[in-house]
GROMACS .gro file of C-alpha atoms in nm:
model
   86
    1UNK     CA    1  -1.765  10.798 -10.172
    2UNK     CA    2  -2.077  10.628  -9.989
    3UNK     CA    3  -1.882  10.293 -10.022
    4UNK     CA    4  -1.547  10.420  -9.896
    5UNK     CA    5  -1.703  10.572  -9.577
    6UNK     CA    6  -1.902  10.247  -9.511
    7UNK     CA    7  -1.543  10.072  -9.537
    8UNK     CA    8  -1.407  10.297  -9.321
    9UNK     CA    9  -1.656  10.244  -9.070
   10UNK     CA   10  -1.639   9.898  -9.094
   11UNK     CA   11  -1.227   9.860  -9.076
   12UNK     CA   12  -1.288  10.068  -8.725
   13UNK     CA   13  -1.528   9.820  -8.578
   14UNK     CA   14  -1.347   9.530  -8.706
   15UNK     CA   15  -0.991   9.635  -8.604
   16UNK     CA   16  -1.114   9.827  -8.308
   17UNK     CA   17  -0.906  10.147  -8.320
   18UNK     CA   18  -0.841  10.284  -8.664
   19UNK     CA   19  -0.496  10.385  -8.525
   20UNK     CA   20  -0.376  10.052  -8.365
   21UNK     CA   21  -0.087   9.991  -8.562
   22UNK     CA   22   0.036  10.366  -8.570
   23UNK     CA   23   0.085  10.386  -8.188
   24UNK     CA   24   0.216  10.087  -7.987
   25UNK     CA   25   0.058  10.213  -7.641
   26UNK     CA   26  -0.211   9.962  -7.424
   27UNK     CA   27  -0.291  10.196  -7.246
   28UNK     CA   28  -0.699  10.323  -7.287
   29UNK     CA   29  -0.765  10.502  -7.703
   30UNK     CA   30  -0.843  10.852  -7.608
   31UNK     CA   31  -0.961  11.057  -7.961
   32UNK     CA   32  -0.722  11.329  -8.010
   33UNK     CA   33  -0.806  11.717  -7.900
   34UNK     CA   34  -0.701  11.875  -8.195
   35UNK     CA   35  -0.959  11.968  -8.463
   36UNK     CA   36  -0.978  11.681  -8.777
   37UNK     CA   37  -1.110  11.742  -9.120
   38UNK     CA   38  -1.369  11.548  -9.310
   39UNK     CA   39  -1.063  11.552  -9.579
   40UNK     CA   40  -0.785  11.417  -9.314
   41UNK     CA   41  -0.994  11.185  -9.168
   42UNK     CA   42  -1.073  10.986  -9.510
   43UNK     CA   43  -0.763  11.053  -9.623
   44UNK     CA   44  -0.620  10.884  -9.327
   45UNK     CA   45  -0.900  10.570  -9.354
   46UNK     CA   46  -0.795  10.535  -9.714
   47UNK     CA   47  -0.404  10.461  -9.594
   48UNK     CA   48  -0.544  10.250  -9.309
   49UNK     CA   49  -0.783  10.019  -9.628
   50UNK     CA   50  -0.449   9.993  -9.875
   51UNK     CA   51  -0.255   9.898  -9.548
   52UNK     CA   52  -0.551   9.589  -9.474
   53UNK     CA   53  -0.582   9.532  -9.842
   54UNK     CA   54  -0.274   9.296  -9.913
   55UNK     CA   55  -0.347   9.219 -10.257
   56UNK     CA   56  -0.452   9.557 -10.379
   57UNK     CA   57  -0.793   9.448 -10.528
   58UNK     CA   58  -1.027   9.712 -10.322
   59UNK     CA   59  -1.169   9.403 -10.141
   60UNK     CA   60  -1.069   9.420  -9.735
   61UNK     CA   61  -1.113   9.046  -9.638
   62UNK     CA   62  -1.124   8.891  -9.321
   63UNK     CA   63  -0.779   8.682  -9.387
   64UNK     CA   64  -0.642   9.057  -9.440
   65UNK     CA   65  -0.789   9.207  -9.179
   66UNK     CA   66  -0.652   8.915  -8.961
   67UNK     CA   67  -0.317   8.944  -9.115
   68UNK     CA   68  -0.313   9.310  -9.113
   69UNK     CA   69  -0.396   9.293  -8.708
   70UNK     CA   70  -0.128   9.017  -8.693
   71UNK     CA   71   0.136   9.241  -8.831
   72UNK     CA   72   0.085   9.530  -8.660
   73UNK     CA   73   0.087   9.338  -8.304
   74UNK     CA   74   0.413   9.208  -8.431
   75UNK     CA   75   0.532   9.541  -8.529
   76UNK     CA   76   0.482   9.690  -8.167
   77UNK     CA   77   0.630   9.356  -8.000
   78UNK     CA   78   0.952   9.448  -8.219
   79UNK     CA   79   0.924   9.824  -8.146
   80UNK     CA   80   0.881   9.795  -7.789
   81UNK     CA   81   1.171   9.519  -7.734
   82UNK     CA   82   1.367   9.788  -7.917
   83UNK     CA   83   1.286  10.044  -7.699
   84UNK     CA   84   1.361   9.870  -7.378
   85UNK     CA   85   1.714   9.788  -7.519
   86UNK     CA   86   1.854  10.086  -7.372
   0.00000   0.00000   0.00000
């Protein structure tokens, strides 16, 4: 458990916000005001490390995490372009 929360801290400084690729906004990361369990919160991390980890191993590397940011940038380029389709 020590080792997942380490992880999980260490996915948030490298990717900057844990939430990045679930919300395609620039504007400023503002923490949400609703109340979050311990429980939610790694349960949440957890998806966030299988997302990063590509090849399943438990091992986050810096090619994932570089990968995993490249995806998710190209993931809000494609929803935004859809959005402003209308």
């Amino acid at each position: 458990m020590r080792h997942l929360i380490q992880a999980t801290l260490l996915a948030t400084a490298v990717l900057g916000s844990t939430m990045a690729y679930a919300d395609c906004d620039d504007g400023p990361r503002v923490m949400p005001k609703v109340e979050v369990t311990k429980t939610d919160y790694l349960k949440k991390m957890e998806a966030f490390f299988d997302f990063v980890d590509a090849d399943k191993n438990g091992v986050m590397t810096p090619a994932e995490r570089t990968a995993a940011k490249q995806k998710m940038k190209a993931e809000c380029r494609a929803k935004k372009s859809n959005a402003s389709a209308w």
